[in-house]
Short mmCIF file of C-alpha atoms and ligand atoms in Angstrom, two decimals:
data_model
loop_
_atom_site.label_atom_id
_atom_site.label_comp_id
_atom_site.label_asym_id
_atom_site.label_seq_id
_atom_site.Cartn_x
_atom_site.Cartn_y
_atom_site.Cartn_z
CA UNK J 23 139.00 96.13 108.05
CA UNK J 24 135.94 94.81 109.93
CA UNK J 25 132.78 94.94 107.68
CA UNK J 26 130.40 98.28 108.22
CA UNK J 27 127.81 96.34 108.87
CA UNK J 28 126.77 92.11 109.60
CA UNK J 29 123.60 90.66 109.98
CA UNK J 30 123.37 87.25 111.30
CA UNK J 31 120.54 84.91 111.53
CA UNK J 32 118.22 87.86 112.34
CA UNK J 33 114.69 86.99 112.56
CA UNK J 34 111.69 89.33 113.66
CA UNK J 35 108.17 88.64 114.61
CA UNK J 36 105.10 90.65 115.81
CA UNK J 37 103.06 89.94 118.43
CA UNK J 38 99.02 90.11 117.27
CA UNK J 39 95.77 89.60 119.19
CA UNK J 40 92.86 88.06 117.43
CA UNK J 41 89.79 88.31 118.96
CA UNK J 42 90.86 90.87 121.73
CA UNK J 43 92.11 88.05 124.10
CA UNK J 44 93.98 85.06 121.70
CA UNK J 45 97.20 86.24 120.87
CA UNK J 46 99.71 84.97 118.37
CA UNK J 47 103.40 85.31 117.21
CA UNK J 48 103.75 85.97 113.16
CA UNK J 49 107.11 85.62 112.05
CA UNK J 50 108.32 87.86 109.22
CA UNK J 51 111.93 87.45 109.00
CA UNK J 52 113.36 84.65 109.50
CA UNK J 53 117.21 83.77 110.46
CA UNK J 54 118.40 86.27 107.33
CA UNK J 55 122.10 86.79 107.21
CA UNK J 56 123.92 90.04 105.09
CA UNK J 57 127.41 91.63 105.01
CA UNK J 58 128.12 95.26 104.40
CA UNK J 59 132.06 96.53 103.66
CA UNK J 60 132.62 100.09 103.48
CA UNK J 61 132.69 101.22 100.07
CA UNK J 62 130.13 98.84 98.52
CA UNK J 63 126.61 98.46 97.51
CA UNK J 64 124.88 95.60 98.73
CA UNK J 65 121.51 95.52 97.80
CA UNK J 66 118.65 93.49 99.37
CA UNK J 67 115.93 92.59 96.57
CA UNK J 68 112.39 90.95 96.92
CA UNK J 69 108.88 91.16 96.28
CA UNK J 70 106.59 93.20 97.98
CA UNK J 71 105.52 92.23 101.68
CA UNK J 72 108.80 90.29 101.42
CA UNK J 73 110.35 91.95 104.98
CA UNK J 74 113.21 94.52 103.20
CA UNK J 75 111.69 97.90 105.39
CA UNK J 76 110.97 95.67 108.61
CA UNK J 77 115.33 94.69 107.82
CA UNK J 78 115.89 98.39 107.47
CA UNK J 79 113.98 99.32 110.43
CA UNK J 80 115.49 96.64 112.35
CA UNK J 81 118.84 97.57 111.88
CA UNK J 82 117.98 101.60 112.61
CA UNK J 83 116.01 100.24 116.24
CA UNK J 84 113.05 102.05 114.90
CA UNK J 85 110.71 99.01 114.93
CA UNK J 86 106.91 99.14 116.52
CA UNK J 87 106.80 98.07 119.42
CA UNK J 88 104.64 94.66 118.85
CA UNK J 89 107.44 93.22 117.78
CA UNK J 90 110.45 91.34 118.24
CA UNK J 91 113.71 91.00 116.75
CA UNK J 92 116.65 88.18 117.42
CA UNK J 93 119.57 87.36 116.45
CA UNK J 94 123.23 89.30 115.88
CA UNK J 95 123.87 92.83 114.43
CA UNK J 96 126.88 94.16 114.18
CA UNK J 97 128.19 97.85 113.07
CA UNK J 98 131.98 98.19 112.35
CA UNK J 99 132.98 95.03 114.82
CA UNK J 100 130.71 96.09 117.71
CA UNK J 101 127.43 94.79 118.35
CA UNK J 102 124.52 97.24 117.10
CA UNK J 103 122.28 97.14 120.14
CA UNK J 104 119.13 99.42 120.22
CA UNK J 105 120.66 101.62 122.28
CA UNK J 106 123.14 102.25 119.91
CA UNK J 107 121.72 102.61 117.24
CA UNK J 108 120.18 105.13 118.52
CA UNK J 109 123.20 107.52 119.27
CA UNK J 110 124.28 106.74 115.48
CA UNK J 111 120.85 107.22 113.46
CA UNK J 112 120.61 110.28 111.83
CA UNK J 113 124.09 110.53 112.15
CA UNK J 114 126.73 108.24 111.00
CA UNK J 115 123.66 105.55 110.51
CA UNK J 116 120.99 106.99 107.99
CA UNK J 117 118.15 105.92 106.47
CA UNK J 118 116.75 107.12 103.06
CA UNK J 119 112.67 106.14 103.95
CA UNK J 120 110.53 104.22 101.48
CA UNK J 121 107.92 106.99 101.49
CA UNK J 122 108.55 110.99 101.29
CA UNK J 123 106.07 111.39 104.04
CA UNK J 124 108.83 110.60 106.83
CA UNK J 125 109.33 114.43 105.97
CA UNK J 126 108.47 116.91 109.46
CA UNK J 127 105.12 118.10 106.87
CA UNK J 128 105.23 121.34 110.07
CA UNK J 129 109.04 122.33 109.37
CA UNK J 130 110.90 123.61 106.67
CA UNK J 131 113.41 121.87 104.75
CA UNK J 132 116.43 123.98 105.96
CA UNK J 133 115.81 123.27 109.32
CA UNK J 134 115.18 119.70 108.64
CA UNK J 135 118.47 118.96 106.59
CA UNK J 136 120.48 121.05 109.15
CA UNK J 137 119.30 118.36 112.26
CA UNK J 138 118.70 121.81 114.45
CA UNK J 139 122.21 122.98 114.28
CA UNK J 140 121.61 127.21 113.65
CA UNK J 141 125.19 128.00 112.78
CA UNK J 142 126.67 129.84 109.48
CA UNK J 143 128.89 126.24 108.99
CA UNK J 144 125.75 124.40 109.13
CA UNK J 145 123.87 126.70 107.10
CA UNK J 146 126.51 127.09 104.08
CA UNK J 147 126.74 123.14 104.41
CA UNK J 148 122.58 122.52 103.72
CA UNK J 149 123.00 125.05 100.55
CA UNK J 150 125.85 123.14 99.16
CA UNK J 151 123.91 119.42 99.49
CA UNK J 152 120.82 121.13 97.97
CA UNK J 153 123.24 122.38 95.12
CA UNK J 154 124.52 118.80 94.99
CA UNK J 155 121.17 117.50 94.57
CA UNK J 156 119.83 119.78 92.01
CA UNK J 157 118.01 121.71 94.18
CA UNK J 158 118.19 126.12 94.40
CA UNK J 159 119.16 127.84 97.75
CA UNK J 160 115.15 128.79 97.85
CA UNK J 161 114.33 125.26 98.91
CA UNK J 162 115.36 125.89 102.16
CA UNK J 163 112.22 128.65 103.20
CA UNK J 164 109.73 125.51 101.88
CA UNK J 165 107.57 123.29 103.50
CA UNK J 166 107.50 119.82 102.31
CA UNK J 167 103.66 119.92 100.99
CA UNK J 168 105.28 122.58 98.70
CA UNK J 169 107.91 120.39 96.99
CA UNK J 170 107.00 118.02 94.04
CA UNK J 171 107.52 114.24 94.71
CA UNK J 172 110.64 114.08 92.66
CA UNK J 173 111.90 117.27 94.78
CA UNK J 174 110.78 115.65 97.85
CA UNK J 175 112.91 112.59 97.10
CA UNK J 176 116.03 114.50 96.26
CA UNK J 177 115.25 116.38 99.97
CA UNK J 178 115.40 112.94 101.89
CA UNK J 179 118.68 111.85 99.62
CA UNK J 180 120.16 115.28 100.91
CA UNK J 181 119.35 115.16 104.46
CA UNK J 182 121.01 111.85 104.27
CA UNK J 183 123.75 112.74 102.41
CA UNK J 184 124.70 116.01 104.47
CA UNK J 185 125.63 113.52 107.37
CA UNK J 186 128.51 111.94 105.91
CA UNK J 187 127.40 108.85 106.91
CA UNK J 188 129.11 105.30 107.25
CA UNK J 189 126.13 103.20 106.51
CA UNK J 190 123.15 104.27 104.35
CA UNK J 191 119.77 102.80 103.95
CA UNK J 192 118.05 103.60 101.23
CA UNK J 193 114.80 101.68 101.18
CA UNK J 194 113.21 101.66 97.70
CA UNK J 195 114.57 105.10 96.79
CA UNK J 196 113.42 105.11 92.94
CA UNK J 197 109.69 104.36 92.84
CA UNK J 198 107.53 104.99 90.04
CA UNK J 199 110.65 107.00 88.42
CA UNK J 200 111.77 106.52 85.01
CA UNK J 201 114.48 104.77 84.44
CA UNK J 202 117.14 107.91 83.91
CA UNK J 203 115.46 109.31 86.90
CA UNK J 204 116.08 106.29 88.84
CA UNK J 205 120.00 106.27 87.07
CA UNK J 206 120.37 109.59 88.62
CA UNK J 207 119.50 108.67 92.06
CA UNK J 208 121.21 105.69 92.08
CA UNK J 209 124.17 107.31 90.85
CA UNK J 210 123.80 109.41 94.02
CA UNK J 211 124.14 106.85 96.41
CA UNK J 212 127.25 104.71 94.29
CA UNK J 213 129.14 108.47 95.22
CA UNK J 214 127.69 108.27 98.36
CA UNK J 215 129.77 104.34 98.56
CA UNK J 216 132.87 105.54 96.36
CA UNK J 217 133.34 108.17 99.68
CA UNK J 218 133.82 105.10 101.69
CA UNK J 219 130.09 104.55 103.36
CA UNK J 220 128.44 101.26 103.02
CA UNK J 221 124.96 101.56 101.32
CA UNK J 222 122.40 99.11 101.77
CA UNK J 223 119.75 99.34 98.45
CA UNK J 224 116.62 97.67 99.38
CA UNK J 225 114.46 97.41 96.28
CA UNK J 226 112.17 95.22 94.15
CA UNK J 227 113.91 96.20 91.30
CA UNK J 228 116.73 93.49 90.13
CA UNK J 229 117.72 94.96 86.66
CA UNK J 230 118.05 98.33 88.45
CA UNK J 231 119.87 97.22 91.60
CA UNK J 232 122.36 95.36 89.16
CA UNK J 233 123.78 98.81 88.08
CA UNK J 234 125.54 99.83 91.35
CA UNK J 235 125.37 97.06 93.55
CA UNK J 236 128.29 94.72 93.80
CA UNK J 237 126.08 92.25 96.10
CA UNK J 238 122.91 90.76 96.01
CA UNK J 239 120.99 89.46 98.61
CA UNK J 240 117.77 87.67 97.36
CA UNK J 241 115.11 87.74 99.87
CA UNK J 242 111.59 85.28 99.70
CA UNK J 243 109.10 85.09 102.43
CA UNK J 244 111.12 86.93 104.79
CA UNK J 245 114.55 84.77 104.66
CA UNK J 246 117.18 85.39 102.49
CA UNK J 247 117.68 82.39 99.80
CA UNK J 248 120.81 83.78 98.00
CA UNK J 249 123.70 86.59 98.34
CA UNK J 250 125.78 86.74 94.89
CA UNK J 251 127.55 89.20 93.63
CA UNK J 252 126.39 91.15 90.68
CA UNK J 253 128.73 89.40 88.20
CA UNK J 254 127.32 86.07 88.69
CA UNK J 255 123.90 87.14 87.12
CA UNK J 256 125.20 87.82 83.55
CA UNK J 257 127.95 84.87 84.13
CA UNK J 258 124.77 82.52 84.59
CA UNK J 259 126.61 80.90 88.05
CA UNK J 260 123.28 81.88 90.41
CA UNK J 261 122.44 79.21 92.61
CA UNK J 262 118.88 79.40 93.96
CA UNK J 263 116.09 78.45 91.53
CA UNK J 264 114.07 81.90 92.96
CA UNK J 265 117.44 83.80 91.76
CA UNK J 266 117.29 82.71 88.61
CA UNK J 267 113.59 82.82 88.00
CA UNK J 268 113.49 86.36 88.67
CA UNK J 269 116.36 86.89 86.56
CA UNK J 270 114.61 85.06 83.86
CA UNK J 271 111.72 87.25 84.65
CA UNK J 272 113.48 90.23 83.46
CA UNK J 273 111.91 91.76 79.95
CA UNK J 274 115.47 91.27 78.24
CA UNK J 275 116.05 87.39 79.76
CA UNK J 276 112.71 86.27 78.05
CA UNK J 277 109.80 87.18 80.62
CA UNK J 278 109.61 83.61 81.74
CA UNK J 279 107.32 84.28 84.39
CA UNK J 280 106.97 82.21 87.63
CA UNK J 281 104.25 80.34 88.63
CA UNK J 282 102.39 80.47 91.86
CA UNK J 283 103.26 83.31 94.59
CA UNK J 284 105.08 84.28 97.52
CA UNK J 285 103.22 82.63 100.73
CA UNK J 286 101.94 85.21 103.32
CA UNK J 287 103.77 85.64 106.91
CA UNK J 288 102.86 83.34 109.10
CA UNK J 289 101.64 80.92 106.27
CA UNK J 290 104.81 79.37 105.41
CA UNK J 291 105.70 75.64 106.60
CA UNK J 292 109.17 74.63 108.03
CA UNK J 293 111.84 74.70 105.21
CA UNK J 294 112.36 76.32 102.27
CA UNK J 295 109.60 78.95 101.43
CA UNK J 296 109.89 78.69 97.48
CA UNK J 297 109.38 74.89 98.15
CA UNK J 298 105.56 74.92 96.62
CA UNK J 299 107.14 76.36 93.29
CA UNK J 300 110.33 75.19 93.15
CA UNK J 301 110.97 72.75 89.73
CA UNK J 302 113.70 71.29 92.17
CA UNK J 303 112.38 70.23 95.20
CA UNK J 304 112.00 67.08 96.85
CA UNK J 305 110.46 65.69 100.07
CA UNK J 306 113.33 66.31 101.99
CA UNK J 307 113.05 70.23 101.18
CA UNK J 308 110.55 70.25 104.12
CA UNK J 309 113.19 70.17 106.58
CA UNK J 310 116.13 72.17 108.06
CA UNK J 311 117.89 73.76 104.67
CA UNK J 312 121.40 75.24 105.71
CA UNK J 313 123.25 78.28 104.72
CA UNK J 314 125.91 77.85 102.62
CA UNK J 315 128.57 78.64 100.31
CA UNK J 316 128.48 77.63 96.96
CA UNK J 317 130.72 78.78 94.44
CA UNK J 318 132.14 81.71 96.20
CA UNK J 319 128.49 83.16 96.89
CA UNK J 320 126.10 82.20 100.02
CA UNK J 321 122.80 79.73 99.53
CA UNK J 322 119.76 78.39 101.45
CA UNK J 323 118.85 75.61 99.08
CA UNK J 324 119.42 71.91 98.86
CA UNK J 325 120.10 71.51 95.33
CA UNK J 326 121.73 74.62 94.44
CA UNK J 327 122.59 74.94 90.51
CA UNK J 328 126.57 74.62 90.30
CA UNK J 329 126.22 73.09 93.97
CA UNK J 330 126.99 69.21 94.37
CA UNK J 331 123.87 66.88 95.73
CA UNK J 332 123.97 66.32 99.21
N1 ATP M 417 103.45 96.46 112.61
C1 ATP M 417 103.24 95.30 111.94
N2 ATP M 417 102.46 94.33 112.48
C2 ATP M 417 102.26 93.15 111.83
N3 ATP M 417 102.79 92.85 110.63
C3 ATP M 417 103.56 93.78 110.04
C4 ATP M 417 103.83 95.05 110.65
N4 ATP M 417 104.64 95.76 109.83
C5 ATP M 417 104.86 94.97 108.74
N5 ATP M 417 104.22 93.80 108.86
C6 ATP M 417 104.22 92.70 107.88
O1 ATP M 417 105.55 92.32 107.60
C7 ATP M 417 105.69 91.96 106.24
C8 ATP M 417 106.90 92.62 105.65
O2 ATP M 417 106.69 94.03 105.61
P1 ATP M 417 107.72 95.03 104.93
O3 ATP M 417 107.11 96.37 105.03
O4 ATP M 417 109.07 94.84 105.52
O5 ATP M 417 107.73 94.52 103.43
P2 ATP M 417 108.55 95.11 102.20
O6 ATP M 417 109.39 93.99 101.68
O7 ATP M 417 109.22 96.37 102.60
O8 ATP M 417 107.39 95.42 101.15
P3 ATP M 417 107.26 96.63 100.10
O9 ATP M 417 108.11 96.21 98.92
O10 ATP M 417 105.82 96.63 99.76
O11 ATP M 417 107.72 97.88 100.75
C9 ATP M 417 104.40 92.36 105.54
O12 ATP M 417 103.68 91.21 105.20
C10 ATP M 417 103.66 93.18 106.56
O13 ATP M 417 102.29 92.94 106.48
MG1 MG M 418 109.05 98.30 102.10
#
């Protein structure tokens, strides 16, 4: 079956004017790469500023329009062009948005998880997702400023949900919850994937993405440096030294932190972007590093661990 979603070499830039008249390109993503089968969780992890809601927004066709995105996207063996995407967002294409305030704030949430449809189907359909959700027949008739952030959450999981959708986005759906909050919600979305949808988790949080996701991808500075899957963290066979710092990062793996810190769009050199801390580099890491596979998982490094030296 083709995959529900590919990414390949995508790269997206904005267009900025300094000084009212000099203008200048800042690239964000560069030539990232991700595959999405139905049924699994992939999740995209990396820092903050790192590019995971530009990829999200990129793939919906929802991005501002200073900027500009290249490269291949394609949605169940068909290219994913804006136009598109269009027709399938908010439909069989859904995004669960990093912040609750991509809520209508002037409608209630009935209307808003029904999508306008006014018929009894539609209406018995909302009740049951809010049941599914945890949340009473009642939170139909409210208005989003009257819902707690927790509630609010659990709305935007719902209005997603009550789509039956093929491909979810869920950008950075747990934040600030405690960690059998956050088990709750994830557990949403592996149901969600277990129905046959492909989910796309985009978080910051490793140790959290590791309990539903069957794929990583590893993003730095906008590229992605590493997709594994999630049995290669505790099997110790990652391959990019950024992987495994920020697995060693985690409290149980020691804390080691890293030195150093992500450079800023725009502000990276040619080559590898964790170059400056990297305890493996060497001159040549300057130049073109390819993607590649390296022990049944994908790499942008020279001197992947488990890899053999070019
Ligand atoms: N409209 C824009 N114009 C210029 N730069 C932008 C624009 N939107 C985002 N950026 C830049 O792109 C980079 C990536 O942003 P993005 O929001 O995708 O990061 P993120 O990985 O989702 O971070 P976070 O974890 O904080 O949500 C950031 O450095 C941001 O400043
Ligand atoms: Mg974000």
């Amino acid at each position: 079956m083709e995959p529900v979603l590919e990414v390949k070499d995508l790269s997206i830039s904005f267009t900025q004017y300094q000084g009212g008249t000099r203008r200048r390109v800042l690239p964000v993503i560069r030539r990232l790469s991700l595959t999405i089968e139905a049924g699994q969780v992939v999740a995209v992890v990396g820092s903050s500023g790192s590019g995971k809601s530009l990829l999200a927004h990129g793939i919906l066709g929802i991005l501002p329009y200073n900027s500009h995105m290249e490269g291949e996207l394609r949605y169940r063996g068909e290219p994913l062009t804006p136009r598109r995407a269009e027709q399938l967002r908010g439909k069989e294409i859904v995004l669960v948005p990093q912040g609750v305030t991509y809520l209508d704030p002037l409608m209630k949430v009935g209307p808003q998880l029904r999508g306008g449809r006014r018929d009894a189907q539609a209406r018995a359909q909302s009740r049951e997702v809010l049941a599914r959700y945890g949340l009473g027949p009642e939170t139909e008739e409210r208005y989003p400023f009257e819902l707690s952030g927790g509630m609010a959450r659990r709305v935007l999981i719902a209005t997603a949900a009550a789509q039956s959708p093929k491909l979810l986005i869920a950008d950075e759906p747990t934040p600030g919850l405690d960690a059998r909050a956050a088990g709750r919600i994830l557990g949403h979305f592996q149901e969600i994937a277990q129905q046959g949808a492909g989910v796309l988790l985009i978080t910051h949080d490793l140790e959290l993405a590791l309990t539903i996701a069957q794929k990583v991808a590893v993003f730095y500075a906008g590229e992605t440096v590493e997709e594994a899957g999630a049995e290669d963290f505790a099997a110790g066979r990652l391959r990019h030294p950024y992987t495994n710092a920020l697995w060693n990062a985690l409290p149980q793996n020691g804390f080691t932190p890293i030195p150093g810190s992500q450079p800023w769009p725009g502000e990276e050199g040619s080559g590898c972007p964790f170059a400056p801390r990297c305890p493996r580099r060497s001159a040549a890491c300057a130049g073109d590093i390819p993607w590649r596979t390296v022990n049944g998982g994908q790499v942008r490094c020279l001197y992947p661990e488990g890899g053999e030296k070019p």
